[in-house]
PDB file of C-alpha atoms and ligand atoms in Angstrom:
ATOM      1  CA  MET A   1       0.013   0.094   0.192  1.00 91.00           C
ATOM      2  CA  ARG A   2       1.250   3.450  -0.986  1.00 95.00           C
ATOM      3  CA  ASP A   3       1.692   6.106   1.740  1.00 96.00           C
ATOM      4  CA  VAL A   4       0.037   8.787  -0.798  1.00 98.00           C
ATOM      5  CA  CYS A   5      -1.481   9.007  -4.055  1.00 98.00           C
ATOM      6  CA  ILE A   6      -1.458  12.068  -5.511  1.00 98.00           C
ATOM      7  CA  VAL A   7      -4.428  12.372  -8.226  1.00 98.00           C
ATOM      8  CA  GLY A   8      -3.302  15.308 -10.923  1.00 98.00           C
ATOM      9  CA  GLY A   9       0.404  15.875 -11.915  1.00 97.00           C
ATOM     10  CA  GLY A  10      -0.407  19.337 -12.649  1.00 98.00           C
ATOM     11  CA  VAL A  11       1.214  22.344 -10.518  1.00 98.00           C
ATOM     12  CA  ALA A  12      -0.515  21.656  -7.211  1.00 98.00           C
ATOM     13  CA  GLY A  13      -0.058  17.596  -7.082  1.00 98.00           C
ATOM     14  CA  MET A  14       3.667  18.000  -8.376  1.00 98.00           C
ATOM     15  CA  ALA A  15       4.501  20.538  -5.701  1.00 98.00           C
ATOM     16  CA  ALA A  16       2.448  18.319  -3.099  1.00 98.00           C
ATOM     17  CA  SER A  17       4.467  15.395  -4.205  1.00 98.00           C
ATOM     18  CA  ILE A  18       7.725  16.958  -3.908  1.00 98.00           C
ATOM     19  CA  PHE A  19       6.887  17.768   0.014  1.00 98.00           C
ATOM     20  CA  THR A  20       5.685  14.143   0.590  1.00 98.00           C
ATOM     21  CA  ALA A  21       8.508  12.244  -1.126  1.00 97.00           C
ATOM     22  CA  ARG A  22      11.451  14.275   0.396  1.00 97.00           C
ATOM     23  CA  ALA A  23       9.814  13.484   3.615  1.00 96.00           C
ATOM     24  CA  GLY A  24       9.837   9.902   2.814  1.00 96.00           C
ATOM     25  CA  LEU A  25       6.423   9.011   1.961  1.00 97.00           C
ATOM     26  CA  ASP A  26       6.114   6.679  -0.621  1.00 97.00           C
ATOM     27  CA  THR A  27       4.465   8.848  -3.130  1.00 98.00           C
ATOM     28  CA  LEU A  28       2.675   8.051  -6.516  1.00 98.00           C
ATOM     29  CA  VAL A  29       1.107  10.558  -8.606  1.00 98.00           C
ATOM     30  CA  ILE A  30      -1.637   9.492 -11.255  1.00 97.00           C
ATOM     31  CA  ASP A  31      -1.697  11.763 -13.632  1.00 96.00           C
ATOM     32  CA  GLY A  32      -4.618  11.716 -16.990  1.00 92.00           C
ATOM     33  CA  GLY A  33      -3.366  14.193 -18.949  1.00 89.00           C
ATOM     34  CA  GLU A  34      -2.274  17.792 -19.035  1.00 95.00           C
ATOM     35  CA  SER A  35      -2.002  20.490 -16.902  1.00 97.00           C
ATOM     36  CA  ILE A  36      -4.305  23.420 -17.627  1.00 97.00           C
ATOM     37  CA  LEU A  37      -1.180  25.692 -17.402  1.00 98.00           C
ATOM     38  CA  ALA A  38      -0.051  24.318 -20.645  1.00 97.00           C
ATOM     39  CA  ARG A  39      -2.533  26.514 -22.169  1.00 97.00           C
ATOM     40  CA  ASN A  40      -0.773  29.673 -21.193  1.00 98.00           C
ATOM     41  CA  ALA A  41       1.357  31.265 -23.792  1.00 97.00           C
ATOM     42  CA  SER A  42       4.163  33.038 -21.201  1.00 96.00           C
ATOM     43  CA  LEU A  43       4.127  32.579 -17.588  1.00 98.00           C
ATOM     44  CA  GLU A  44       4.705  35.971 -16.495  1.00 98.00           C
ATOM     45  CA  ASN A  45       3.726  36.264 -12.778  1.00 98.00           C
ATOM     46  CA  TYR A  46       5.227  33.130 -11.027  1.00 98.00           C
ATOM     47  CA  PRO A  47       8.044  34.214  -8.689  1.00 98.00           C
ATOM     48  CA  GLY A  48      11.535  33.997  -9.360  1.00 97.00           C
ATOM     49  CA  PHE A  49      11.530  34.274 -13.304  1.00 97.00           C
ATOM     50  CA  PRO A  50      11.628  38.228 -13.756  1.00 97.00           C
ATOM     51  CA  ASP A  51      10.911  38.210 -17.164  1.00 97.00           C
ATOM     52  CA  GLY A  52       8.488  35.242 -17.068  1.00 97.00           C
ATOM     53  CA  VAL A  53       9.116  31.630 -18.290  1.00 97.00           C
ATOM     54  CA  ASP A  54       7.692  29.348 -21.178  1.00 97.00           C
ATOM     55  CA  ALA A  55       5.083  27.449 -18.692  1.00 97.00           C
ATOM     56  CA  ARG A  56       5.796  24.345 -20.698  1.00 97.00           C
ATOM     57  CA  ARG A  57       9.341  24.287 -19.473  1.00 97.00           C
ATOM     58  CA  TYR A  58       8.261  25.303 -15.845  1.00 97.00           C
ATOM     59  CA  LEU A  59       5.564  22.007 -15.889  1.00 97.00           C
ATOM     60  CA  GLN A  60       8.526  19.734 -16.781  1.00 96.00           C
ATOM     61  CA  LEU A  61      11.337  21.474 -14.440  1.00 97.00           C
ATOM     62  CA  THR A  62       8.789  20.757 -11.647  1.00 98.00           C
ATOM     63  CA  ARG A  63       7.979  17.321 -12.585  1.00 98.00           C
ATOM     64  CA  GLU A  64      11.868  16.647 -12.798  1.00 97.00           C
ATOM     65  CA  GLN A  65      11.997  18.134  -9.401  1.00 98.00           C
ATOM     66  CA  ALA A  66       9.698  15.830  -7.975  1.00 98.00           C
ATOM     67  CA  ARG A  67      11.151  12.914  -9.811  1.00 98.00           C
ATOM     68  CA  ASN A  68      14.446  13.559  -7.591  1.00 98.00           C
ATOM     69  CA  ALA A  69      12.674  14.190  -4.776  1.00 98.00           C
ATOM     70  CA  GLY A  70      11.891  10.195  -5.209  1.00 98.00           C
ATOM     71  CA  ALA A  71       7.988  10.628  -6.478  1.00 98.00           C
ATOM     72  CA  GLU A  72       6.825   8.103  -8.784  1.00 98.00           C
ATOM     73  CA  PHE A  73       4.478   8.911 -11.788  1.00 97.00           C
ATOM     74  CA  GLU A  74       1.872   7.042 -13.541  1.00 95.00           C
ATOM     75  CA  LEU A  75      -0.156   8.053 -16.857  1.00 93.00           C
ATOM     76  CA  GLY A  76      -3.939   7.281 -16.390  1.00 94.00           C
ATOM     77  CA  ARG A  77      -7.145   9.000 -15.234  1.00 96.00           C
ATOM     78  CA  VAL A  78      -8.493   8.120 -12.177  1.00 97.00           C
ATOM     79  CA  THR A  79     -12.110   6.766 -12.341  1.00 96.00           C
ATOM     80  CA  ARG A  80     -13.160   5.631  -8.784  1.00 96.00           C
ATOM     81  CA  ALA A  81     -11.844   5.924  -5.358  1.00 96.00           C
ATOM     82  CA  GLU A  82     -13.644   3.712  -2.589  1.00 95.00           C
ATOM     83  CA  PRO A  83     -12.223   3.230   0.927  1.00 94.00           C
ATOM     84  CA  VAL A  84     -10.547   0.105   1.258  1.00 89.00           C
ATOM     85  CA  GLU A  85     -13.123  -2.937   2.450  1.00 72.00           C
ATOM     86  CA  ALA A  86     -14.080  -2.642   5.822  1.00 54.00           C
ATOM     87  CA  GLY A  87     -12.587  -5.713   8.234  1.00 60.00           C
ATOM     88  CA  GLU A  88      -9.141  -4.622   6.871  1.00 57.00           C
ATOM     89  CA  LEU A  89      -6.956  -3.477   9.568  1.00 57.00           C
ATOM     90  CA  GLU A  90      -5.215  -0.152   7.795  1.00 69.00           C
ATOM     91  CA  GLN A  91      -7.105   2.312   6.778  1.00 81.00           C
ATOM     92  CA  GLY A  92      -6.672   3.319   2.881  1.00 94.00           C
ATOM     93  CA  PHE A  93      -8.420   3.882  -0.261  1.00 96.00           C
ATOM     94  CA  VAL A  94      -8.286   1.971  -3.822  1.00 96.00           C
ATOM     95  CA  LEU A  95      -8.363   3.993  -6.940  1.00 97.00           C
ATOM     96  CA  GLU A  96      -9.229   2.329  -9.859  1.00 96.00           C
ATOM     97  CA  THR A  97      -7.830   3.814 -13.120  1.00 95.00           C
ATOM     98  CA  GLU A  98      -8.722   3.720 -16.604  1.00 93.00           C
ATOM     99  CA  GLY A  99      -6.706   0.667 -18.240  1.00 83.00           C
ATOM    100  CA  GLY A 100      -4.597  -0.001 -15.114  1.00 87.00           C
ATOM    101  CA  ASP A 101      -4.680  -1.849 -12.106  1.00 92.00           C
ATOM    102  CA  PRO A 102      -6.397  -0.531  -8.849  1.00 95.00           C
ATOM    103  CA  ILE A 103      -3.892   1.440  -6.532  1.00 95.00           C
ATOM    104  CA  GLU A 104      -3.992   0.892  -2.862  1.00 95.00           C
ATOM    105  CA  THR A 105      -3.313   3.864  -0.800  1.00 96.00           C
ATOM    106  CA  ARG A 106      -3.290   5.321   2.892  1.00 95.00           C
ATOM    107  CA  ARG A 107      -3.714   8.922   1.833  1.00 97.00           C
ATOM    108  CA  VAL A 108      -5.295  10.335  -1.397  1.00 98.00           C
ATOM    109  CA  ILE A 109      -4.377  13.906  -2.733  1.00 98.00           C
ATOM    110  CA  ALA A 110      -7.124  15.220  -5.179  1.00 98.00           C
ATOM    111  CA  ALA A 111      -5.022  17.717  -7.085  1.00 98.00           C
ATOM    112  CA  SER A 112      -7.068  17.047 -10.605  1.00 97.00           C
ATOM    113  CA  TRP A 113      -8.758  20.171 -11.431  1.00 93.00           C
ATOM    114  CA  SER A 114     -11.367  20.088 -13.308  1.00 85.00           C
ATOM    115  CA  ASP A 115     -12.295  16.230 -12.657  1.00 93.00           C
ATOM    116  CA  SER A 116     -13.597  15.339  -9.121  1.00 93.00           C
ATOM    117  CA  ASP A 117     -16.466  12.497 -10.079  1.00 94.00           C
ATOM    118  CA  TYR A 118     -13.952  10.107  -9.245  1.00 96.00           C
ATOM    119  CA  LEU A 119     -14.493  11.172  -5.334  1.00 95.00           C
ATOM    120  CA  VAL A 120     -18.404  10.677  -5.710  1.00 94.00           C
ATOM    121  CA  PRO A 121     -18.322   7.192  -3.822  1.00 94.00           C
ATOM    122  CA  LEU A 122     -16.181   8.579  -0.914  1.00 93.00           C
ATOM    123  CA  ASP A 123     -18.985  11.748  -0.045  1.00 89.00           C
ATOM    124  CA  VAL A 124     -16.204  14.205   0.465  1.00 94.00           C
ATOM    125  CA  GLY A 125     -18.739  17.129   0.299  1.00 89.00           C
ATOM    126  CA  ARG A 126     -18.363  18.604  -3.489  1.00 92.00           C
ATOM    127  CA  ILE A 127     -19.683  21.951  -4.188  1.00 93.00           C
ATOM    128  CA  GLN A 128     -21.419  22.296  -7.382  1.00 93.00           C
ATOM    129  CA  ARG A 129     -20.993  26.033  -8.836  1.00 91.00           C
ATOM    130  CA  GLY A 130     -21.954  26.664 -12.374  1.00 91.00           C
ATOM    131  CA  SER A 131     -20.754  23.249 -14.624  1.00 89.00           C
ATOM    132  CA  LYS A 132     -17.783  22.935 -12.092  1.00 91.00           C
ATOM    133  CA  TYR A 133     -17.325  21.065  -8.851  1.00 94.00           C
ATOM    134  CA  PHE A 134     -15.019  22.142  -6.133  1.00 96.00           C
ATOM    135  CA  VAL A 135     -14.305  20.070  -2.962  1.00 96.00           C
ATOM    136  CA  ASP A 136     -14.720  21.545   0.290  1.00 95.00           C
ATOM    137  CA  VAL A 137     -11.536  21.460   2.420  1.00 97.00           C
ATOM    138  CA  ASP A 138     -10.014  22.799   5.950  1.00 97.00           C
ATOM    139  CA  GLU A 139      -6.892  24.839   6.203  1.00 96.00           C
ATOM    140  CA  GLY A 140      -4.670  21.955   5.879  1.00 97.00           C
ATOM    141  CA  GLY A 141      -6.673  20.819   2.524  1.00 98.00           C
ATOM    142  CA  ARG A 142      -8.455  17.847   4.494  1.00 98.00           C
ATOM    143  CA  THR A 143     -11.495  16.845   3.230  1.00 97.00           C
ATOM    144  CA  ALA A 144     -14.734  15.617   5.241  1.00 96.00           C
ATOM    145  CA  VAL A 145     -13.113  12.058   4.942  1.00 96.00           C
ATOM    146  CA  GLU A 146     -10.216  11.349   6.946  1.00 95.00           C
ATOM    147  CA  GLY A 147      -7.274  10.589   4.840  1.00 96.00           C
ATOM    148  CA  VAL A 148      -8.647  12.250   1.845  1.00 97.00           C
ATOM    149  CA  TYR A 149      -7.588  15.898   0.735  1.00 98.00           C
ATOM    150  CA  ALA A 150      -7.495  18.266  -2.400  1.00 98.00           C
ATOM    151  CA  ALA A 151      -5.002  20.791  -3.668  1.00 98.00           C
ATOM    152  CA  GLY A 152      -5.086  23.710  -5.807  1.00 98.00           C
ATOM    153  CA  ARG A 153      -7.997  24.961  -8.175  1.00 97.00           C
ATOM    154  CA  ILE A 154     -10.356  21.727  -6.979  1.00 97.00           C
ATOM    155  CA  ALA A 155     -10.121  23.074  -3.548  1.00 97.00           C
ATOM    156  CA  GLY A 156     -11.411  26.337  -4.573  1.00 96.00           C
ATOM    157  CA  GLU A 157      -7.788  28.229  -4.733  1.00 97.00           C
ATOM    158  CA  PRO A 158      -7.360  31.065  -7.079  1.00 97.00           C
ATOM    159  CA  HIS A 159      -6.964  30.266 -10.526  1.00 97.00           C
ATOM    160  CA  GLN A 160      -2.939  31.159 -10.309  1.00 98.00           C
ATOM    161  CA  THR A 161       0.009  28.928 -10.517  1.00 98.00           C
ATOM    162  CA  VAL A 162       2.032  29.995  -7.711  1.00 98.00           C
ATOM    163  CA  VAL A 163      -1.020  29.620  -5.601  1.00 98.00           C
ATOM    164  CA  ALA A 164      -1.807  26.179  -6.859  1.00 98.00           C
ATOM    165  CA  ALA A 165       2.050  25.571  -6.237  1.00 98.00           C
ATOM    166  CA  GLY A 166       1.593  27.004  -2.605  1.00 98.00           C
ATOM    167  CA  HIS A 167      -1.485  25.494  -1.690  1.00 98.00           C
ATOM    168  CA  GLY A 168       0.203  21.755  -2.960  1.00 98.00           C
ATOM    169  CA  ALA A 169       2.880  22.567  -0.774  1.00 98.00           C
ATOM    170  CA  LYS A 170       0.749  23.352   2.084  1.00 98.00           C
ATOM    171  CA  VAL A 171      -1.439  20.413   1.688  1.00 98.00           C
ATOM    172  CA  GLY A 172       1.693  17.865   0.929  1.00 98.00           C
ATOM    173  CA  LEU A 173       3.078  19.259   4.757  1.00 98.00           C
ATOM    174  CA  ALA A 174      -0.797  18.588   5.979  1.00 98.00           C
ATOM    175  CA  VAL A 175      -0.313  14.764   4.816  1.00 98.00           C
ATOM    176  CA  ILE A 176       3.266  14.591   6.722  1.00 97.00           C
ATOM    177  CA  HIS A 177       1.835  16.077   9.594  1.00 96.00           C
ATOM    178  CA  ASP A 178      -0.924  13.779   9.612  1.00 96.00           C
ATOM    179  CA  SER A 179       1.135  10.890   9.168  1.00 94.00           C
ATOM    180  CA  ASP A 180       3.838   9.063  11.403  1.00 89.00           C
ATOM    181  CA  ALA A 181       6.503  11.017   9.492  1.00 90.00           C
ATOM    182  CA  ASN A 182       8.826  12.512  12.147  1.00 90.00           C
ATOM    183  CA  PHE A 183       9.261  15.826  10.624  1.00 90.00           C
ATOM    184  CA  TYR A 184       9.813  19.686  11.614  1.00 91.00           C
ATOM    185  CA  HIS A 185      10.476  21.505   8.216  1.00 94.00           C
ATOM    186  CA  ASP A 186      11.995  20.593   5.326  1.00 96.00           C
ATOM    187  CA  TRP A 187      14.731  22.817   5.477  1.00 97.00           C
ATOM    188  CA  VAL A 188      18.658  23.029   4.021  1.00 98.00           C
ATOM    189  CA  ALA A 189      20.689  24.892   6.613  1.00 98.00           C
ATOM    190  CA  PRO A 190      24.578  25.583   6.601  1.00 98.00           C
ATOM    191  CA  GLU A 191      26.862  23.614   8.880  1.00 98.00           C
ATOM    192  CA  GLY A 192      26.350  24.747  12.368  1.00 97.00           C
ATOM    193  CA  TYR A 193      23.270  26.583  12.060  1.00 97.00           C
ATOM    194  CA  PHE A 194      21.810  24.204  14.642  1.00 97.00           C
ATOM    195  CA  THR A 195      24.538  21.803  16.190  1.00 97.00           C
ATOM    196  CA  GLY A 196      26.556  25.225  16.385  1.00 97.00           C
ATOM    197  CA  ARG A 197      24.158  25.917  19.191  1.00 97.00           C
ATOM    198  CA  ASP A 198      24.262  22.502  20.835  1.00 97.00           C
ATOM    199  CA  ARG A 199      20.927  21.768  18.849  1.00 96.00           C
ATOM    200  CA  ASP A 200      20.341  18.237  17.026  1.00 96.00           C
ATOM    201  CA  VAL A 201      19.552  19.038  13.409  1.00 97.00           C
ATOM    202  CA  PRO A 202      15.651  18.725  13.668  1.00 96.00           C
ATOM    203  CA  PRO A 203      13.674  16.134  11.646  1.00 95.00           C
ATOM    204  CA  GLY A 204      13.166  16.763   7.742  1.00 94.00           C
ATOM    205  CA  CYS A 205      16.143  19.469   8.374  1.00 96.00           C
ATOM    206  CA  GLU A 206      19.904  18.812   6.828  1.00 97.00           C
ATOM    207  CA  GLU A 207      23.217  20.699   7.565  1.00 98.00           C
ATOM    208  CA  ILE A 208      25.460  20.801   5.077  1.00 98.00           C
ATOM    209  CA  ASP A 209      29.114  21.983   4.975  1.00 98.00           C
ATOM    210  CA  GLU A 210      30.504  24.891   2.427  1.00 98.00           C
ATOM    211  CA  ALA A 211      31.956  21.994   0.301  1.00 98.00           C
ATOM    212  CA  GLU A 212      28.497  20.462   0.013  1.00 98.00           C
ATOM    213  CA  ARG A 213      27.003  23.813  -0.571  1.00 98.00           C
ATOM    214  CA  ARG A 214      29.007  24.857  -3.571  1.00 98.00           C
ATOM    215  CA  GLU A 215      28.632  21.429  -5.349  1.00 98.00           C
ATOM    216  CA  ARG A 216      24.793  21.567  -5.145  1.00 98.00           C
ATOM    217  CA  ASP A 217      24.992  25.234  -6.115  1.00 98.00           C
ATOM    218  CA  GLU A 218      26.845  23.792  -9.115  1.00 98.00           C
ATOM    219  CA  GLN A 219      24.787  20.741 -10.108  1.00 97.00           C
ATOM    220  CA  ALA A 220      21.680  23.191  -9.635  1.00 97.00           C
ATOM    221  CA  ARG A 221      23.525  26.011 -12.081  1.00 98.00           C
ATOM    222  CA  GLU A 222      24.053  22.912 -14.500  1.00 98.00           C
ATOM    223  CA  THR A 223      20.308  21.541 -14.429  1.00 97.00           C
ATOM    224  CA  ILE A 224      19.144  25.383 -15.316  1.00 96.00           C
ATOM    225  CA  LEU A 225      21.662  26.270 -17.798  1.00 97.00           C
ATOM    226  CA  GLU A 226      21.082  23.000 -19.782  1.00 96.00           C
ATOM    227  CA  ALA A 227      17.018  23.498 -19.525  1.00 95.00           C
ATOM    228  CA  PHE A 228      17.224  26.973 -20.707  1.00 95.00           C
ATOM    229  CA  ALA A 229      19.754  26.247 -23.450  1.00 95.00           C
ATOM    230  CA  GLU A 230      17.432  26.190 -26.388  1.00 93.00           C
ATOM    231  CA  PRO A 231      13.787  27.577 -26.706  1.00 91.00           C
ATOM    232  CA  LEU A 232      11.142  24.832 -26.201  1.00 91.00           C
ATOM    233  CA  ASP A 233       9.357  23.429 -29.478  1.00 90.00           C
ATOM    234  CA  GLU A 234       6.483  23.126 -27.839  1.00 92.00           C
ATOM    235  CA  GLU A 235       3.026  25.406 -28.460  1.00 93.00           C
ATOM    236  CA  PRO A 236       0.446  26.156 -25.789  1.00 95.00           C
ATOM    237  CA  THR A 237      -2.833  24.105 -26.120  1.00 93.00           C
ATOM    238  CA  MET A 238      -5.636  26.043 -27.425  1.00 93.00           C
ATOM    239  CA  HIS A 239      -8.871  26.099 -25.940  1.00 93.00           C
ATOM    240  CA  PRO A 240     -10.705  23.031 -27.151  1.00 90.00           C
ATOM    241  CA  SER A 241     -13.723  25.104 -28.153  1.00 91.00           C
ATOM    242  CA  VAL A 242     -11.847  27.182 -30.797  1.00 92.00           C
ATOM    243  CA  GLU A 243     -11.675  25.961 -34.092  1.00 77.00           C
ATOM    244  CA  SER A 244      -8.664  24.782 -35.855  1.00 70.00           C
ATOM    245  CA  GLU A 245      -7.985  25.554 -39.318  1.00 62.00           C
TER     246      GLU A 245
HETATM  247  C1  FAD B 301      -4.782  29.823 -20.896  1.00 71.87           C
HETATM  248  C2  FAD B 301      -4.659  29.934 -19.564  1.00 71.87           C
HETATM  249  C3  FAD B 301      -3.502  30.631 -19.346  1.00 71.87           C
HETATM  250  C4  FAD B 301      -2.900  30.849 -17.520  1.00 71.87           C
HETATM  251  N1  FAD B 301      -2.309  31.663 -17.369  1.00 71.87           N
HETATM  252  C5  FAD B 301      -1.530  31.908 -16.156  1.00 71.87           C
HETATM  253  C6  FAD B 301      -0.720  32.451 -15.872  1.00 71.87           C
HETATM  254  O1  FAD B 301      -0.226  33.616 -16.465  1.00 71.87           O
HETATM  255  N2  FAD B 301      -0.432  32.818 -14.375  1.00 71.87           N
HETATM  256  C7  FAD B 301      -0.834  32.081 -13.661  1.00 71.87           C
HETATM  257  O2  FAD B 301      -0.172  32.106 -12.407  1.00 71.87           O
HETATM  258  N3  FAD B 301      -1.661  31.019 -14.121  1.00 71.87           N
HETATM  259  C8  FAD B 301      -2.309  31.186 -15.289  1.00 71.87           C
HETATM  260  N4  FAD B 301      -3.277  30.171 -15.610  1.00 71.87           N
HETATM  261  C9  FAD B 301      -3.465  29.221 -14.556  1.00 71.87           C
HETATM  262  C10 FAD B 301      -3.083  27.839 -13.826  1.00 71.87           C
HETATM  263  O3  FAD B 301      -2.650  27.139 -15.173  1.00 71.87           O
HETATM  264  C11 FAD B 301      -3.710  27.481 -12.907  1.00 71.87           C
HETATM  265  O4  FAD B 301      -4.240  27.992 -11.588  1.00 71.87           O
HETATM  266  C12 FAD B 301      -2.943  26.082 -12.366  1.00 71.87           C
HETATM  267  O5  FAD B 301      -2.438  25.181 -13.347  1.00 71.87           O
HETATM  268  C13 FAD B 301      -3.892  25.240 -11.625  1.00 71.87           C
HETATM  269  O6  FAD B 301      -3.181  24.050 -10.639  1.00 71.87           O
HETATM  270  P1  FAD B 301      -4.096  22.982 -10.515  1.00 71.87           P
HETATM  271  O7  FAD B 301      -2.880  21.929 -10.273  1.00 71.87           O
HETATM  272  O8  FAD B 301      -5.139  23.317  -9.570  1.00 71.87           O
HETATM  273  O9  FAD B 301      -4.500  22.333 -11.964  1.00 71.87           O
HETATM  274  P2  FAD B 301      -3.688  21.553 -13.338  1.00 71.87           P
HETATM  275  O10 FAD B 301      -2.087  22.193 -13.150  1.00 71.87           O
HETATM  276  O11 FAD B 301      -4.636  21.884 -14.667  1.00 71.87           O
HETATM  277  O12 FAD B 301      -3.839  20.232 -12.713  1.00 71.87           O
HETATM  278  C14 FAD B 301      -4.297  19.337 -12.733  1.00 71.87           C
HETATM  279  C15 FAD B 301      -3.923  17.707 -13.191  1.00 71.87           C
HETATM  280  O13 FAD B 301      -4.824  16.972 -12.984  1.00 71.87           O
HETATM  281  C16 FAD B 301      -4.927  15.839 -14.000  1.00 71.87           C
HETATM  282  N5  FAD B 301      -6.273  15.167 -14.013  1.00 71.87           N
HETATM  283  C17 FAD B 301      -7.591  15.536 -14.095  1.00 71.87           C
HETATM  284  N6  FAD B 301      -8.141  15.053 -14.021  1.00 71.87           N
HETATM  285  C18 FAD B 301      -8.102  13.764 -13.822  1.00 71.87           C
HETATM  286  C19 FAD B 301      -8.089  12.732 -13.377  1.00 71.87           C
HETATM  287  N7  FAD B 301      -9.502  12.075 -12.868  1.00 71.87           N
HETATM  288  N8  FAD B 301      -7.047  11.438 -13.036  1.00 71.87           N
HETATM  289  C20 FAD B 301      -5.894  11.908 -12.909  1.00 71.87           C
HETATM  290  N9  FAD B 301      -5.517  13.263 -13.062  1.00 71.87           N
HETATM  291  C21 FAD B 301      -6.633  13.977 -13.584  1.00 71.87           C
HETATM  292  C22 FAD B 301      -4.815  16.670 -15.468  1.00 71.87           C
HETATM  293  O14 FAD B 301      -4.641  16.280 -16.388  1.00 71.87           O
HETATM  294  C23 FAD B 301      -3.938  17.900 -14.741  1.00 71.87           C
HETATM  295  O15 FAD B 301      -2.332  17.198 -15.027  1.00 71.87           O
HETATM  296  C24 FAD B 301      -3.555  29.997 -16.670  1.00 71.87           C
HETATM  297  C25 FAD B 301      -4.354  29.087 -17.060  1.00 71.87           C
HETATM  298  C26 FAD B 301      -5.111  29.053 -18.069  1.00 71.87           C
HETATM  299  C27 FAD B 301      -5.787  28.035 -18.725  1.00 71.87           C
END
């Protein structure tokens, strides 16, 4: 049984997975297709990119970061989520996917804007606004069903990438705190930051020395330089109702 399955490998789902995987939770992201951000023409309000960034490049890099953190990805649309049958010792859920084997997990994060139909059997508290269904959550993304969370646009967050990413991270942290992972913060600090004050390095944190810091910086620079060396040969996805020529 997985520790956490994230339905939707878009902005919120990938951000959540970076946190849960880095905290040591066995994390599977199941993605049924494309993030709605693939329709963007130029992402210009995501902090850290002074002149903007190609949205598809942002998605690629975030996915690479999630994989580096230890998250696994599976392609497939989730069609149904149900509690593991009564009588089992462990609390959990079974996710059915189109064409794939059922997947068992202790916790589910729904990050699947704009589909929440698969949650109907769980009765999480969906809210209809016009043609859309949102999921009612608390401040940590917890739904009415223990072990089921929602993140990003589907949880009613504003329709912006940085907000969806931040919310995904916040929900990932709630999952970590609700699990038995030993965790304080996901921080990388310079050598001596804690130990220099006779404190143990808290769980989830890391102290690195100057040589290690320089090595990681070099690796990070190489990755970014390589990623941005050439323009991406991918175009934005057009809205399905716009007729193509
Ligand atoms: C044309 C356009 C331009 C935009 N421009 C900007 C901008 O400039 N700046 C900005 O901040 N924001 C912009 N946005 C908004 C931004 O794209 C969204 O707010 C953000 O992507 C929401 O993140 P999310 O993770 O909630 O959803 P998504 O990123 O859409 O991720 C949801 C994921 O769930 C998957 N999924 C859905 N159903 C299932 C299922 N049943 N099983 C498995 N997977 C499933 C989808 O395939 C998708 O990968 C734009 C959006 C559009 C449409």
